[in-house]
Tab-separated table of C-alpha atoms and ligand atoms in Angstrom:
chain	number	residue	atom	x	y	z
A	791	MET	CA	-7.799	3.343	9.289
A	792	TYR	CA	-8.614	0.753	6.621
A	793	HIS	CA	-11.527	2.873	5.535
A	794	LYS	CA	-9.186	5.927	5.268
A	795	LEU	CA	-6.701	3.890	3.221
A	796	LYS	CA	-9.437	2.757	0.873
A	797	LYS	CA	-10.637	6.370	0.458
A	798	CYS	CA	-7.069	7.399	-0.396
A	799	LEU	CA	-6.703	4.563	-2.884
A	800	GLU	CA	-10.007	5.624	-4.526
A	801	SER	CA	-8.675	9.160	-4.752
A	802	VAL	CA	-5.488	7.943	-6.469
A	803	ARG	CA	-7.351	5.593	-8.746
A	804	LYS	CA	-9.435	8.557	-9.996
A	805	LYS	CA	-6.224	10.063	-11.260
A	806	THR	CA	-4.254	7.054	-12.579
A	807	ASP	CA	-4.744	3.368	-13.196
A	808	PHE	CA	-0.996	2.741	-13.320
A	809	GLN	CA	-0.048	-0.679	-11.813
A	810	PRO	CA	3.284	-0.481	-9.987
A	811	GLU	CA	5.364	-3.586	-9.190
A	812	THR	CA	7.702	-1.824	-6.834
A	813	GLY	CA	7.318	1.085	-4.455
A	814	LEU	CA	10.286	3.368	-3.852
A	815	VAL	CA	10.589	5.900	-1.057
A	816	LEU	CA	13.168	8.713	-1.583
A	817	GLY	CA	14.810	10.134	1.509
A	818	SER	CA	15.970	13.671	2.352
A	819	GLY	CA	17.991	15.198	-0.504
A	820	LEU	CA	17.519	12.081	-2.659
A	821	GLY	CA	14.259	13.126	-4.319
A	822	ASP	CA	15.869	14.053	-7.643
A	823	PHE	CA	15.848	10.397	-8.689
A	824	ALA	CA	12.142	10.617	-9.559
A	825	ASP	CA	12.706	13.424	-12.081
A	826	GLY	CA	14.968	11.259	-14.199
A	827	ILE	CA	12.618	8.260	-14.791
A	828	ASP	CA	10.147	7.724	-17.630
A	829	ILE	CA	7.247	9.503	-15.829
A	830	ARG	CA	3.703	8.478	-16.722
A	831	ASP	CA	1.692	10.063	-14.003
A	832	VAL	CA	2.119	12.364	-11.015
A	833	VAL	CA	-0.320	12.624	-8.077
A	834	GLU	CA	0.296	15.355	-5.550
A	835	TYR	CA	-0.247	14.233	-1.919
A	836	SER	CA	-2.386	17.373	-1.448
A	837	ASP	CA	-4.830	16.050	-4.075
A	838	ILE	CA	-5.422	12.866	-2.133
A	839	GLU	CA	-8.269	13.123	0.296
A	840	GLY	CA	-7.184	12.502	3.912
A	841	PHE	CA	-3.475	12.141	3.010
A	842	PRO	CA	-0.780	13.468	5.411
A	843	VAL	CA	1.245	16.160	3.641
A	844	SER	CA	4.949	16.665	4.559
A	845	THR	CA	6.275	20.046	5.703
A	846	VAL	CA	10.063	19.426	5.574
A	847	LYS	CA	12.163	21.624	3.292
A	848	GLY	CA	13.745	19.586	0.499
A	849	HIS	CA	10.848	17.132	0.565
A	850	LYS	CA	8.423	17.328	-2.293
A	851	GLY	CA	5.108	15.755	-1.698
A	852	ARG	CA	3.915	13.607	-4.523
A	853	PHE	CA	3.677	10.104	-5.923
A	854	VAL	CA	5.481	9.733	-9.294
A	855	PHE	CA	4.376	6.775	-11.412
A	856	GLY	CA	6.551	5.532	-14.271
A	857	TYR	CA	9.185	3.156	-15.494
A	858	VAL	CA	12.759	2.554	-14.314
A	859	ASP	CA	14.083	0.704	-17.352
A	860	SER	CA	11.094	-1.565	-17.904
A	861	VAL	CA	9.957	-1.909	-14.289
A	862	PRO	CA	6.685	-0.094	-13.327
A	863	VAL	CA	7.271	1.815	-10.138
A	864	VAL	CA	5.469	4.203	-7.816
A	865	ILE	CA	7.852	6.652	-6.102
A	866	MET	CA	7.185	8.647	-2.991
A	867	GLN	CA	9.000	11.911	-3.642
A	868	GLY	CA	8.964	13.061	-0.058
A	869	ARG	CA	7.682	11.176	2.994
A	870	VAL	CA	5.824	12.060	6.166
A	871	HIS	CA	7.700	11.971	9.453
A	872	TYR	CA	6.483	11.251	12.992
A	873	TYR	CA	8.090	14.465	14.288
A	874	GLU	CA	5.700	16.481	12.105
A	875	GLY	CA	3.039	15.590	14.552
A	876	TYR	CA	1.163	12.914	12.741
A	877	ALA	CA	-0.035	9.669	14.309
A	878	MET	CA	2.267	6.782	13.482
A	879	SER	CA	-0.592	5.187	11.554
A	880	ASP	CA	-0.636	8.277	9.282
A	881	VAL	CA	3.111	8.284	8.905
A	882	VAL	CA	2.918	4.768	7.366
A	883	LEU	CA	-0.256	5.412	5.351
A	884	PRO	CA	1.649	6.240	2.144
A	885	ALA	CA	3.671	3.011	2.278
A	886	ARG	CA	0.527	0.971	2.900
A	887	LEU	CA	-1.117	2.743	0.080
A	888	MET	CA	1.663	1.770	-2.361
A	889	GLY	CA	1.052	-1.842	-1.285
A	890	MET	CA	-2.657	-1.444	-1.943
A	891	MET	CA	-1.889	0.021	-5.327
A	892	GLY	CA	-0.353	-3.359	-6.138
A	893	ALA	CA	3.344	-2.915	-5.323
A	894	LYS	CA	4.635	-6.247	-3.978
A	895	LYS	CA	8.136	-4.870	-3.194
A	896	LEU	CA	9.146	-1.811	-1.222
A	897	PHE	CA	12.539	-0.088	-1.560
A	898	LEU	CA	13.182	2.417	1.216
A	899	THR	CA	15.913	5.038	1.197
A	900	ASN	CA	16.839	7.695	3.711
A	901	ALA	CA	19.532	10.064	4.893
A	902	ALA	CA	21.025	8.857	8.119
A	903	GLY	CA	23.783	9.617	10.699
A	904	GLY	CA	26.676	7.195	10.846
A	905	VAL	CA	26.835	5.537	14.236
A	906	ASN	CA	29.414	2.909	13.165
A	907	GLU	CA	32.801	4.602	13.448
A	908	ASN	CA	34.012	2.946	10.258
A	909	PHE	CA	31.475	4.840	8.189
A	910	ARG	CA	32.292	8.023	6.329
A	911	PRO	CA	29.861	10.715	5.101
A	912	GLY	CA	28.773	9.783	1.602
A	913	ASP	CA	28.794	6.065	2.275
A	914	PHE	CA	25.796	3.926	1.316
A	915	MET	CA	24.656	1.440	3.902
A	916	MET	CA	22.414	-1.436	2.994
A	917	ILE	CA	19.963	-1.937	5.831
A	918	THR	CA	20.194	-5.453	7.151
A	919	ASP	CA	17.907	-5.035	10.089
A	920	GLN	CA	16.358	-2.361	12.235
A	921	ILE	CA	15.570	-1.148	15.755
A	922	ALA	CA	12.240	0.537	16.056
A	923	THR	CA	11.615	0.233	19.785
A	924	ALA	CA	12.331	3.936	20.410
A	925	VAL	CA	9.231	5.000	18.399
A	926	PRO	CA	5.651	3.873	18.744
A	927	SER	CA	4.774	0.862	16.554
A	928	PRO	CA	2.598	1.835	13.575
A	929	LEU	CA	0.693	-1.394	14.320
A	930	ILE	CA	-0.667	-0.152	17.637
A	931	GLY	CA	-4.425	0.049	17.701
A	932	PRO	CA	-7.076	-2.248	16.232
A	933	ASN	CA	-5.410	-4.653	13.876
A	934	ILE	CA	-6.247	-4.120	10.189
A	935	GLU	CA	-7.185	-7.722	9.454
A	936	GLU	CA	-7.482	-6.943	5.721
A	937	LEU	CA	-3.717	-6.210	5.681
A	938	GLY	CA	-2.115	-8.680	8.039
A	939	SER	CA	-2.126	-10.435	11.388
A	940	ARG	CA	-2.165	-9.033	14.900
A	941	PHE	CA	1.331	-10.316	15.876
A	942	PRO	CA	3.385	-10.272	12.697
A	943	ASP	CA	6.788	-11.893	12.517
A	944	MET	CA	9.730	-9.447	12.091
A	945	SER	CA	12.597	-11.862	11.868
A	946	GLU	CA	13.348	-10.901	8.262
A	947	VAL	CA	12.202	-7.268	7.765
A	948	TYR	CA	14.771	-6.717	5.057
A	949	SER	CA	14.469	-9.529	2.499
A	950	LEU	CA	17.655	-11.692	2.340
A	951	ARG	CA	16.959	-12.081	-1.372
A	952	LEU	CA	16.844	-8.403	-2.005
A	953	GLN	CA	19.938	-7.887	0.200
A	954	GLU	CA	21.786	-10.127	-2.165
A	955	VAL	CA	20.465	-8.140	-5.096
A	956	ILE	CA	21.704	-4.911	-3.567
A	957	ARG	CA	25.188	-6.376	-2.857
A	958	ARG	CA	25.518	-7.557	-6.437
A	959	SER	CA	24.200	-4.289	-7.851
A	960	ALA	CA	26.670	-2.253	-5.830
A	961	GLN	CA	29.500	-4.478	-6.992
A	962	GLU	CA	28.467	-4.215	-10.622
A	963	CYS	CA	28.259	-0.357	-10.318
A	964	GLY	CA	31.669	-0.248	-8.524
A	965	ILE	CA	30.059	1.444	-5.553
A	966	ARG	CA	31.315	0.751	-2.022
A	967	LEU	CA	28.541	-0.631	0.129
A	968	GLN	CA	28.429	-0.679	3.912
A	969	GLU	CA	25.929	-2.867	5.734
A	970	GLY	CA	24.219	-2.430	9.031
A	971	VAL	CA	21.368	-1.940	11.415
A	972	TYR	CA	19.203	1.186	11.190
A	973	VAL	CA	17.878	2.770	14.408
A	974	GLN	CA	14.825	4.971	14.141
A	975	LEU	CA	14.444	7.756	16.746
A	976	THR	CA	11.630	10.321	16.713
A	977	GLY	CA	13.648	13.469	15.961
A	978	PRO	CA	13.279	16.271	15.020
A	979	ASN	CA	16.287	17.127	17.140
A	980	TYR	CA	19.546	15.427	16.297
A	981	GLU	CA	20.821	13.094	18.998
A	982	THR	CA	23.052	13.783	21.912
A	983	PRO	CA	26.446	11.982	22.006
A	984	ALA	CA	25.121	9.823	24.893
A	985	GLU	CA	22.143	8.774	22.720
A	986	ILE	CA	24.515	7.825	19.910
A	987	ARG	CA	26.551	5.699	22.328
A	988	MET	CA	23.242	4.090	23.364
A	989	CYS	CA	22.434	3.301	19.659
A	990	ARG	CA	25.893	1.765	19.280
A	991	GLY	CA	25.398	-0.295	22.468
A	992	TRP	CA	22.083	-1.525	21.042
A	993	GLY	CA	23.859	-2.756	17.919
A	994	GLY	CA	22.948	0.104	15.652
A	995	ASP	CA	25.102	1.334	12.759
A	996	ALA	CA	23.045	4.274	11.462
A	997	VAL	CA	20.448	6.534	12.963
A	998	GLY	CA	17.573	8.425	11.474
A	999	MET	CA	14.019	9.675	11.831
A	1000	SER	CA	12.126	7.471	9.374
A	1001	THR	CA	12.021	4.160	7.491
A	1002	ALA	CA	11.743	1.530	10.298
A	1003	CYS	CA	8.065	2.232	10.860
A	1004	GLU	CA	7.372	1.998	7.117
A	1005	ALA	CA	9.321	-1.222	6.829
A	1006	MET	CA	7.305	-2.656	9.734
A	1007	ALA	CA	3.946	-1.692	8.169
A	1008	ALA	CA	5.007	-3.067	4.848
A	1009	ARG	CA	6.098	-6.379	6.395
A	1010	HIS	CA	2.787	-6.532	8.283
A	1011	MET	CA	1.026	-6.576	4.877
A	1012	GLY	CA	3.445	-9.025	3.378
A	1013	MET	CA	5.496	-6.751	1.102
A	1014	GLU	CA	9.098	-7.667	0.333
A	1015	VAL	CA	11.271	-4.882	1.746
A	1016	CYS	CA	14.778	-3.556	1.233
A	1017	GLY	CA	16.547	-0.380	2.171
A	1018	ILE	CA	19.615	1.803	1.675
A	1019	SER	CA	20.795	4.623	3.923
A	1020	CYS	CA	22.832	7.441	2.602
A	1021	ILE	CA	25.218	8.206	5.474
A	1022	THR	CA	25.133	12.017	5.197
A	1023	ASN	CA	27.042	12.763	8.328
A	1024	LEU	CA	28.814	11.212	11.329
A	1025	ALA	CA	26.379	10.968	14.183
A	1026	ALA	CA	26.656	13.276	17.197
A	1027	GLY	CA	29.867	13.048	19.280
A	1028	ILE	CA	31.982	11.186	16.692
A	1029	SER	CA	33.505	14.343	15.272
A	1030	SER	CA	33.514	17.770	16.862
A	1031	GLU	CA	31.339	19.161	14.075
A	1032	LYS	CA	27.851	20.395	14.826
A	1033	LEU	CA	25.028	18.748	12.948
A	1034	ASP	CA	22.683	20.548	10.664
A	1035	HIS	CA	20.290	19.799	7.852
A	1036	LYS	CA	22.410	21.654	5.365
A	1037	GLU	CA	25.234	19.154	5.698
A	1038	VAL	CA	22.722	16.310	5.252
A	1039	GLN	CA	21.427	17.904	1.986
A	1040	GLU	CA	24.982	18.734	0.755
A	1041	THR	CA	26.204	15.200	1.207
A	1042	ALA	CA	23.091	13.714	-0.430
A	1043	ASP	CA	23.646	16.110	-3.403
A	1044	ARG	CA	27.304	15.108	-3.649
A	1045	VAL	CA	26.574	11.358	-3.961
A	1046	SER	CA	23.323	11.665	-6.018
A	1047	ALA	CA	24.879	10.324	-9.271
A	1048	ASP	CA	26.070	7.172	-7.547
A	1049	PHE	CA	22.726	6.919	-5.693
A	1050	LYS	CA	20.814	7.070	-9.008
A	1051	LYS	CA	23.094	4.461	-10.583
A	1052	LEU	CA	22.758	2.080	-7.613
A	1053	VAL	CA	18.957	2.528	-7.146
A	1054	THR	CA	18.323	1.992	-10.903
A	1055	ARG	CA	20.429	-1.151	-10.956
A	1056	VAL	CA	18.718	-2.564	-7.858
A	1057	ILE	CA	15.164	-1.851	-9.244
A	1058	MET	CA	16.045	-3.554	-12.533
A	1059	ASP	CA	17.249	-6.648	-10.641
A	1060	MET	CA	14.833	-6.891	-7.758
B	2234	HPA	N1	20.561	11.759	13.113
B	2234	HPA	C1	19.289	11.489	12.786
B	2234	HPA	N2	18.814	11.587	11.562
B	2234	HPA	C2	19.609	11.914	10.608
B	2234	HPA	C3	20.993	12.195	10.790
B	2234	HPA	C4	21.476	12.094	12.133
B	2234	HPA	O1	22.668	12.339	12.422
B	2234	HPA	N3	21.532	12.523	9.612
B	2234	HPA	C5	20.501	12.428	8.696
B	2234	HPA	N4	19.372	12.115	9.276
């Protein structure tokens, strides 16, 4: 796997020598953010040898390199999901690659279902912790010694320092911010009401099909991580409405101006 990562890095380095400080992953329906930054380079995932390419509608597949204000960033416009059939080590390859490009900080975003009954569609939830036990760990297999240790500590996956930055940024932007625990399940099906009750019993506030594995891989290699979920819908069983991807995209579209404002502010201050 390390060999594959190095090959991918070489492939990227043939196209750009841009040095990012921060990596940003844009979730479902939130990809527009990358179009509005000061873009310096774009590398399509399909042009990177051995790179897993996403198949989900509404997900572009490319790295965008550029500046948010004066901060050099690399943005994943579209991510790879476990439910697409990739090994978990491939799902987290792009996040690891951003770390290997030089990004010391990783900002994860996603669309998620609200498990906490106080949440409303369109809310932003700062991720304070995560539950990843329902999906295979991306660290299973021979440990990549070059990246991190066999048994990495996960007691502060989401940096307390960056959580404070997000709180302050939201306040400055006048954007209401929820906080909570993100539960990753495999998907691609939405959950049953019983599964959502289980998530709530576990202590989860939002549920989705990404992010926690990436956060874990990033922490393994010592990156500083933060995350925001866009609560696009109430999770199954909370309202009588059926869940579909269209609602997820519509909500993400509706809040995209606030999302851009908040993400920009956070990147400038992190
Ligand atoms: N469940 C899982 N993933 C999701 C949801 C959901 O309700 N909404 C957006 N992503």
